[in-house]
mmCIF file of C-alpha atoms in Angstrom:
data_model
loop_
_atom_site.group_PDB
_atom_site.id
_atom_site.type_symbol
_atom_site.label_atom_id
_atom_site.label_comp_id
_atom_site.label_asym_id
_atom_site.label_seq_id
_atom_site.Cartn_x
_atom_site.Cartn_y
_atom_site.Cartn_z
ATOM 1 C CA MET A 26 101.005 64.688 68.144
ATOM 2 C CA MET A 27 97.614 65.614 69.584
ATOM 3 C CA SER A 28 97.815 63.019 72.243
ATOM 4 C CA SER A 29 101.950 64.358 73.179
ATOM 5 C CA LEU A 30 100.618 67.841 73.073
ATOM 6 C CA ARG A 31 97.865 67.393 75.483
ATOM 7 C CA SER A 32 99.962 65.614 77.936
ATOM 8 C CA TYR A 33 101.867 68.641 78.042
ATOM 9 C CA PHE A 34 99.105 70.636 78.475
ATOM 10 C CA GLU A 35 98.264 68.286 81.062
ATOM 11 C CA LEU A 36 101.727 68.687 82.698
ATOM 12 C CA VAL A 37 101.555 72.453 83.002
ATOM 13 C CA ARG A 38 98.073 72.624 84.353
ATOM 14 C CA LEU A 39 96.667 74.753 81.223
ATOM 15 C CA PRO A 40 93.411 75.928 83.221
ATOM 16 C CA ASN A 41 95.641 77.369 85.826
ATOM 17 C CA LEU A 42 97.784 79.366 83.490
ATOM 18 C CA PHE A 43 95.170 81.667 82.860
ATOM 19 C CA THR A 44 95.024 82.424 86.894
ATOM 20 C CA ALA A 45 98.345 83.680 86.367
ATOM 21 C CA MET A 46 97.402 85.909 83.365
ATOM 22 C CA ALA A 47 94.810 87.528 85.997
ATOM 23 C CA ASP A 48 97.556 88.239 88.333
ATOM 24 C CA ILE A 49 99.397 90.328 85.877
ATOM 25 C CA THR A 50 96.481 91.995 84.597
ATOM 26 C CA ALA A 51 95.244 92.733 88.064
ATOM 27 C CA GLY A 52 98.763 94.079 88.751
ATOM 28 C CA VAL A 53 98.871 96.318 85.966
ATOM 29 C CA TRP A 54 95.350 97.879 86.846
ATOM 30 C CA ILE A 55 96.983 98.618 90.438
ATOM 31 C CA ALA A 56 100.043 100.413 89.144
ATOM 32 C CA VAL A 57 98.383 102.158 86.154
ATOM 33 C CA GLY A 58 94.552 102.709 86.743
ATOM 34 C CA THR A 59 93.785 102.390 82.963
ATOM 35 C CA VAL A 60 93.033 100.073 80.172
ATOM 36 C CA SER A 61 95.522 101.436 77.749
ATOM 37 C CA TYR A 62 98.376 99.453 79.166
ATOM 38 C CA LEU A 63 96.610 96.394 78.382
ATOM 39 C CA PHE A 64 96.352 96.837 74.450
ATOM 40 C CA THR A 65 99.055 99.311 73.595
ATOM 41 C CA SER A 66 102.012 98.203 75.670
ATOM 42 C CA PHE A 67 104.686 95.482 74.659
ATOM 43 C CA ASP A 68 105.174 95.419 78.543
ATOM 44 C CA PHE A 69 102.343 93.755 79.389
ATOM 45 C CA LEU A 70 102.533 91.273 76.850
ATOM 46 C CA PHE A 71 106.002 90.308 77.972
ATOM 47 C CA LEU A 72 104.916 90.194 81.810
ATOM 48 C CA ILE A 73 102.104 87.795 81.017
ATOM 49 C CA ILE A 74 104.487 85.499 78.758
ATOM 50 C CA ALA A 75 106.846 85.856 81.687
ATOM 51 C CA SER A 76 104.397 84.962 84.198
ATOM 52 C CA ILE A 77 102.845 82.177 82.445
ATOM 53 C CA SER A 78 106.229 80.693 81.905
ATOM 54 C CA LEU A 79 106.986 80.577 85.354
ATOM 55 C CA TYR A 80 103.862 79.263 86.470
ATOM 56 C CA ALA A 81 104.323 76.524 83.653
ATOM 57 C CA MET A 82 107.755 75.921 85.077
ATOM 58 C CA GLY A 83 106.590 75.488 88.793
ATOM 59 C CA MET A 84 104.175 72.821 87.482
ATOM 60 C CA VAL A 85 106.629 70.866 85.653
ATOM 61 C CA LEU A 86 109.081 70.707 88.671
ATOM 62 C CA ASN A 87 106.494 69.738 90.876
ATOM 63 C CA ASP A 88 105.494 66.727 88.998
ATOM 64 C CA TYR A 89 108.994 65.890 88.446
ATOM 65 C CA PHE A 90 109.914 66.039 92.222
ATOM 66 C CA ASP A 91 106.887 63.981 93.077
ATOM 67 C CA LEU A 92 107.435 61.092 90.388
ATOM 68 C CA GLU A 93 107.749 58.439 93.271
ATOM 69 C CA THR A 94 104.634 60.045 95.108
ATOM 70 C CA ASP A 95 102.486 59.981 92.001
ATOM 71 C CA LYS A 96 103.028 56.620 90.979
ATOM 72 C CA ALA A 97 101.419 55.357 93.987
ATOM 73 C CA GLU A 98 98.793 58.140 94.201
ATOM 74 C CA ARG A 99 98.394 59.719 90.542
ATOM 75 C CA PRO A 100 99.824 57.218 88.468
ATOM 76 C CA GLU A 101 97.477 58.679 85.498
ATOM 77 C CA ARG A 102 99.592 61.926 85.579
ATOM 78 C CA PRO A 103 102.022 62.572 82.438
ATOM 79 C CA ILE A 104 105.377 61.230 84.052
ATOM 80 C CA PRO A 105 104.457 58.574 85.780
ATOM 81 C CA SER A 106 102.341 57.018 83.359
ATOM 82 C CA GLY A 107 105.499 57.405 80.971
ATOM 83 C CA ARG A 108 103.650 59.791 78.232
ATOM 84 C CA ILE A 109 106.605 62.248 79.085
ATOM 85 C CA LEU A 110 110.173 61.127 80.046
ATOM 86 C CA PRO A 111 111.316 62.783 83.444
ATOM 87 C CA SER A 112 114.502 64.182 81.427
ATOM 88 C CA ARG A 113 112.290 65.956 78.850
ATOM 89 C CA ALA A 114 110.038 67.384 82.046
ATOM 90 C CA LEU A 115 113.446 68.626 83.543
ATOM 91 C CA VAL A 116 114.905 70.179 80.138
ATOM 92 C CA LEU A 117 111.284 71.576 79.589
ATOM 93 C CA SER A 118 111.314 73.274 83.128
ATOM 94 C CA LEU A 119 114.483 74.827 82.477
ATOM 95 C CA ILE A 120 113.462 76.221 79.002
ATOM 96 C CA LEU A 121 110.301 78.052 80.811
ATOM 97 C CA GLY A 122 112.486 79.306 83.578
ATOM 98 C CA VAL A 123 114.901 80.935 81.364
ATOM 99 C CA SER A 124 112.309 81.982 79.350
ATOM 100 C CA GLY A 125 110.003 83.676 82.342
ATOM 101 C CA ILE A 126 113.279 85.264 83.604
ATOM 102 C CA GLY A 127 114.351 86.822 80.172
ATOM 103 C CA PHE A 128 110.738 88.309 79.363
ATOM 104 C CA ALA A 129 110.737 89.794 82.702
ATOM 105 C CA ALA A 130 114.562 91.725 82.149
ATOM 106 C CA LEU A 131 112.998 93.211 79.030
ATOM 107 C CA ILE A 132 110.761 95.345 81.529
ATOM 108 C CA SER A 133 113.117 96.485 84.377
ATOM 109 C CA TRP A 134 115.235 95.657 87.099
ATOM 110 C CA MET A 135 112.404 95.424 89.296
ATOM 111 C CA SER A 136 110.361 93.021 86.892
ATOM 112 C CA LEU A 137 113.579 90.831 86.612
ATOM 113 C CA THR A 138 114.419 91.281 90.682
ATOM 114 C CA ILE A 139 110.880 89.724 91.237
ATOM 115 C CA ALA A 140 111.333 86.953 88.558
ATOM 116 C CA LEU A 141 114.384 85.811 90.000
ATOM 117 C CA ILE A 142 113.067 85.704 93.600
ATOM 118 C CA LEU A 143 109.763 84.096 92.136
ATOM 119 C CA VAL A 144 112.016 81.323 90.675
ATOM 120 C CA CYS A 145 113.828 80.571 93.795
ATOM 121 C CA ALA A 146 110.463 80.745 95.667
ATOM 122 C CA VAL A 147 108.789 77.929 93.232
ATOM 123 C CA VAL A 148 111.983 75.667 93.291
ATOM 124 C CA LEU A 149 112.008 75.728 97.011
ATOM 125 C CA TYR A 150 108.250 74.997 97.170
ATOM 126 C CA ASP A 151 108.493 71.948 94.846
ATOM 127 C CA TYR A 152 111.466 70.408 95.945
ATOM 128 C CA TYR A 153 111.423 70.884 99.656
ATOM 129 C CA ALA A 154 108.506 73.227 101.144
ATOM 130 C CA LYS A 155 105.317 71.424 99.799
ATOM 131 C CA HIS A 156 106.087 68.385 102.565
ATOM 132 C CA HIS A 157 105.643 70.783 105.465
ATOM 133 C CA VAL A 158 102.231 71.597 106.655
ATOM 134 C CA VAL A 159 102.761 75.004 107.316
ATOM 135 C CA PHE A 160 106.118 76.422 105.650
ATOM 136 C CA GLY A 161 104.739 74.764 102.323
ATOM 137 C CA PRO A 162 101.396 76.948 102.166
ATOM 138 C CA ILE A 163 103.095 79.791 103.212
ATOM 139 C CA VAL A 164 105.888 79.686 100.182
ATOM 140 C CA MET A 165 103.115 78.930 97.944
ATOM 141 C CA GLY A 166 101.353 81.867 98.869
ATOM 142 C CA THR A 167 104.659 83.925 98.486
ATOM 143 C CA CYS A 168 104.758 82.915 95.103
ATOM 144 C CA ARG A 169 101.199 84.079 94.097
ATOM 145 C CA ALA A 170 102.161 87.441 96.028
ATOM 146 C CA LEU A 171 104.929 87.913 93.851
ATOM 147 C CA ASN A 172 103.413 86.841 90.471
ATOM 148 C CA LEU A 173 100.889 89.824 91.232
ATOM 149 C CA LEU A 174 103.747 91.987 92.017
ATOM 150 C CA LEU A 175 105.185 91.243 88.703
ATOM 151 C CA GLY A 176 102.288 92.796 87.109
ATOM 152 C CA VAL A 177 102.583 95.692 89.156
ATOM 153 C CA SER A 178 106.234 96.375 88.251
ATOM 154 C CA ILE A 179 105.223 97.590 84.929
ATOM 155 C CA ILE A 180 105.754 100.919 86.762
ATOM 156 C CA SER A 181 108.579 100.074 89.155
ATOM 157 C CA ASP A 182 107.808 102.520 91.855
ATOM 158 C CA GLN A 183 104.420 101.392 92.374
ATOM 159 C CA VAL A 184 105.650 98.144 93.684
ATOM 160 C CA THR A 185 106.798 99.997 96.915
ATOM 161 C CA SER A 186 103.574 101.800 97.094
ATOM 162 C CA TYR A 187 101.158 98.968 96.622
ATOM 163 C CA TRP A 188 103.152 95.401 97.780
ATOM 164 C CA TRP A 189 100.708 95.352 100.465
ATOM 165 C CA ILE A 190 98.010 94.361 98.167
ATOM 166 C CA SER A 191 99.376 91.290 97.590
ATOM 167 C CA LEU A 192 98.678 90.315 101.041
ATOM 168 C CA PHE A 193 95.000 89.109 99.735
ATOM 169 C CA GLY A 194 96.598 86.757 97.188
ATOM 170 C CA PHE A 195 99.019 85.476 99.741
ATOM 171 C CA ILE A 196 96.586 84.582 102.357
ATOM 172 C CA TYR A 197 93.972 83.049 99.765
ATOM 173 C CA ILE A 198 96.738 80.865 98.295
ATOM 174 C CA ILE A 199 97.885 79.849 101.769
ATOM 175 C CA GLY A 200 94.112 78.681 102.431
ATOM 176 C CA VAL A 201 94.061 76.874 99.258
ATOM 177 C CA THR A 202 97.151 74.981 99.813
ATOM 178 C CA PHE A 203 96.715 74.116 103.351
ATOM 179 C CA MET A 204 93.368 72.436 101.933
ATOM 180 C CA ALA A 205 94.959 70.813 99.378
ATOM 181 C CA GLN A 206 96.926 68.712 101.425
ATOM 182 C CA GLY A 207 93.813 66.841 102.665
ATOM 183 C CA GLU A 208 92.691 66.173 99.116
ATOM 184 C CA VAL A 209 94.654 62.648 98.790
ATOM 185 C CA GLY A 210 93.464 59.671 100.842
ATOM 186 C CA ASP A 211 90.903 58.851 103.157
ATOM 187 C CA GLN A 212 91.672 61.058 106.184
ATOM 188 C CA VAL A 213 88.943 63.567 107.256
ATOM 189 C CA HIS A 214 90.605 67.554 107.547
ATOM 190 C CA PRO A 215 87.609 69.617 108.774
ATOM 191 C CA VAL A 216 89.738 71.841 110.023
ATOM 192 C CA ARG A 217 91.651 72.562 106.799
ATOM 193 C CA VAL A 218 88.367 73.521 104.939
ATOM 194 C CA ARG A 219 87.156 76.009 107.855
ATOM 195 C CA ILE A 220 90.477 77.997 107.610
ATOM 196 C CA MET A 221 89.840 78.325 104.089
ATOM 197 C CA ALA A 222 86.183 79.333 104.263
ATOM 198 C CA VAL A 223 87.571 81.778 107.150
ATOM 199 C CA VAL A 224 90.329 82.952 104.726
ATOM 200 C CA ILE A 225 87.544 83.745 101.898
ATOM 201 C CA CYS A 226 85.506 85.937 104.547
ATOM 202 C CA VAL A 227 88.438 87.952 105.477
ATOM 203 C CA CYS A 228 88.990 88.563 101.602
ATOM 204 C CA VAL A 229 85.794 89.790 100.812
ATOM 205 C CA LEU A 230 85.670 91.886 104.027
ATOM 206 C CA GLY A 231 88.870 93.581 103.295
ATOM 207 C CA ILE A 232 88.278 94.251 99.449
ATOM 208 C CA THR A 233 85.277 95.607 100.377
ATOM 209 C CA ILE A 234 86.481 97.995 102.644
ATOM 210 C CA LEU A 235 89.329 99.335 100.344
ATOM 211 C CA GLY A 236 86.664 99.754 97.804
ATOM 212 C CA ALA A 237 84.718 102.174 99.434
ATOM 213 C CA GLY A 238 85.158 104.828 96.974
ATOM 214 C CA GLU A 239 83.557 105.900 93.269
ATOM 215 C CA HIS A 240 84.002 102.109 92.418
ATOM 216 C CA LEU A 241 82.116 100.759 95.422
ATOM 217 C CA MET A 242 79.477 99.244 93.531
ATOM 218 C CA ALA A 243 81.721 97.595 91.223
ATOM 219 C CA THR A 244 83.858 96.003 94.113
ATOM 220 C CA ILE A 245 80.477 95.059 96.037
ATOM 221 C CA ILE A 246 79.370 93.005 93.013
ATOM 222 C CA ALA A 247 82.690 91.620 92.641
ATOM 223 C CA VAL A 248 83.251 90.256 95.888
ATOM 224 C CA ILE A 249 79.777 88.921 95.804
ATOM 225 C CA LEU A 250 80.387 86.964 92.602
ATOM 226 C CA PHE A 251 83.912 85.937 94.117
ATOM 227 C CA ALA A 252 82.445 84.513 97.575
ATOM 228 C CA GLY A 253 79.620 83.029 95.476
ATOM 229 C CA TRP A 254 82.016 81.007 93.277
ATOM 230 C CA THR A 255 84.482 80.023 95.874
ATOM 231 C CA PHE A 256 81.770 78.924 98.451
ATOM 232 C CA LYS A 257 80.263 76.616 95.649
ATOM 233 C CA GLY A 258 83.006 74.352 96.034
ATOM 234 C CA VAL A 259 84.154 74.862 99.705
ATOM 235 C CA GLY A 260 80.358 74.988 100.920
ATOM 236 C CA PRO A 261 80.186 71.152 100.324
ATOM 237 C CA ALA A 262 83.575 70.166 101.857
ATOM 238 C CA LEU A 263 82.366 72.371 104.761
ATOM 239 C CA ARG A 264 79.633 69.677 105.241
ATOM 240 C CA ARG A 265 81.213 67.009 104.612
ATOM 241 C CA PRO A 266 85.093 67.172 104.543
ATOM 242 C CA ILE A 267 85.939 63.989 102.493
ATOM 243 C CA SER A 268 89.162 63.685 100.093
ATOM 244 C CA HIS A 269 86.951 63.986 96.689
ATOM 245 C CA ARG A 270 85.122 66.913 97.964
ATOM 246 C CA ILE A 271 88.045 68.815 99.317
ATOM 247 C CA ARG A 272 89.664 67.916 95.711
ATOM 248 C CA LYS A 273 86.677 69.673 94.379
ATOM 249 C CA ALA A 274 86.689 72.400 96.567
ATOM 250 C CA VAL A 275 90.540 72.913 95.760
ATOM 251 C CA GLY A 276 90.027 72.849 92.107
ATOM 252 C CA THR A 277 87.116 75.350 92.194
ATOM 253 C CA SER A 278 89.101 77.862 94.429
ATOM 254 C CA ILE A 279 92.051 77.902 91.859
ATOM 255 C CA VAL A 280 89.893 78.159 88.574
ATOM 256 C CA GLY A 281 88.020 81.056 90.757
ATOM 257 C CA TYR A 282 91.424 82.836 91.767
ATOM 258 C CA PRO A 283 90.673 85.472 88.732
ATOM 259 C CA LEU A 284 87.670 86.648 90.642
ATOM 260 C CA LEU A 285 89.948 87.564 93.508
ATOM 261 C CA ASN A 286 92.080 89.353 91.331
ATOM 262 C CA ALA A 287 89.147 91.075 89.354
ATOM 263 C CA ALA A 288 87.541 92.183 92.784
ATOM 264 C CA ILE A 289 91.104 93.903 93.668
ATOM 265 C CA ALA A 290 91.237 95.197 90.383
ATOM 266 C CA SER A 291 87.875 96.874 90.614
ATOM 267 C CA ILE A 292 88.890 99.089 93.535
ATOM 268 C CA PHE A 293 91.453 100.898 90.994
ATOM 269 C CA GLY A 294 89.349 100.667 87.581
ATOM 270 C CA GLY A 295 85.729 99.695 88.403
ATOM 271 C CA TRP A 296 83.655 97.531 85.967
ATOM 272 C CA LEU A 297 86.338 97.905 83.020
ATOM 273 C CA ALA A 298 88.925 96.488 85.222
ATOM 274 C CA PHE A 299 86.729 93.723 86.499
ATOM 275 C CA GLY A 300 85.714 92.471 83.398
ATOM 276 C CA THR A 301 89.480 92.523 82.039
ATOM 277 C CA VAL A 302 90.464 90.353 84.904
ATOM 278 C CA ALA A 303 87.479 88.265 85.370
ATOM 279 C CA ILE A 304 87.336 87.094 81.875
ATOM 280 C CA PHE A 305 90.422 84.768 82.871
ATOM 281 C CA LEU A 306 87.758 82.855 84.854
ATOM 282 C CA GLY A 307 85.999 81.789 81.947
ATOM 283 C CA PHE A 308 89.177 80.371 79.811
ATOM 284 C CA SER A 309 90.271 78.645 82.972
ATOM 285 C CA TYR A 310 86.775 76.938 83.801
ATOM 286 C CA LEU A 311 86.744 76.260 80.099
ATOM 287 C CA PHE A 312 90.014 74.221 80.094
ATOM 288 C CA SER A 313 89.212 73.036 83.632
ATOM 289 C CA ARG A 314 86.307 70.641 81.930
ATOM 290 C CA ILE A 315 89.273 69.102 80.014
ATOM 291 C CA PHE A 316 92.386 69.093 82.078
ATOM 292 C CA ALA A 317 92.893 68.728 85.616
ATOM 293 C CA VAL A 318 94.068 71.621 88.019
ATOM 294 C CA THR A 319 95.620 69.844 90.562
#
């Protein structure tokens, strides 16, 4: 039983689910600017469930479509190793997708619309786009931007007001996905790692400028922590861009994604916003010591 449960946690990339929760929490801070919704609103809980359901759906479909590739490159994964049957993985992805759409529908038409578009983007990425060097990262970045906006949709009108702030997650995940394309095999991909380093710097600069207000100090500390964490992984890959260092850089960047969201949230809610989003980094990091993130 425990072995089977572990296989499913591995399939859905359990550590990454906490980064999806960080998207929603940051989105709520952007929309509301107060902590009250985080602890008193069922809407917040429903959006969290919707987000992790759709994220897990994407992870399961990714491995389902990658079965033949993983047999050669990652035979230890749950599906190619035989621990989870492909048919069961497909059924699970359908259940997760319906669950995510259903919980989003409980919030508003805006939340439902974003969830439906997100499902389409996830399927497009898993089935087709991920095989393209440029199109793949763009679609994946779109998925993350939509997930943040799913959090913002807790107040529908705020989506049209703050859609642009999702561009930080959009370009960050483009960088991570582009870099991840070089994590398998023996080829060297220095340009991809350098692009990721530039993306991190752009995010740091942009968030710092936007945070030049009453919460400036919190925002500055937040972006310093974000940059320190991500360059902990990206730095070694910059110096020597070989596959295992790139894989570590990708994992560090994914696990550290809540720090980007926390920095964004700090613009709207200061230290409290930073803390309530950054806490997901701790859970993500803890479980990344047990389960793979890529």
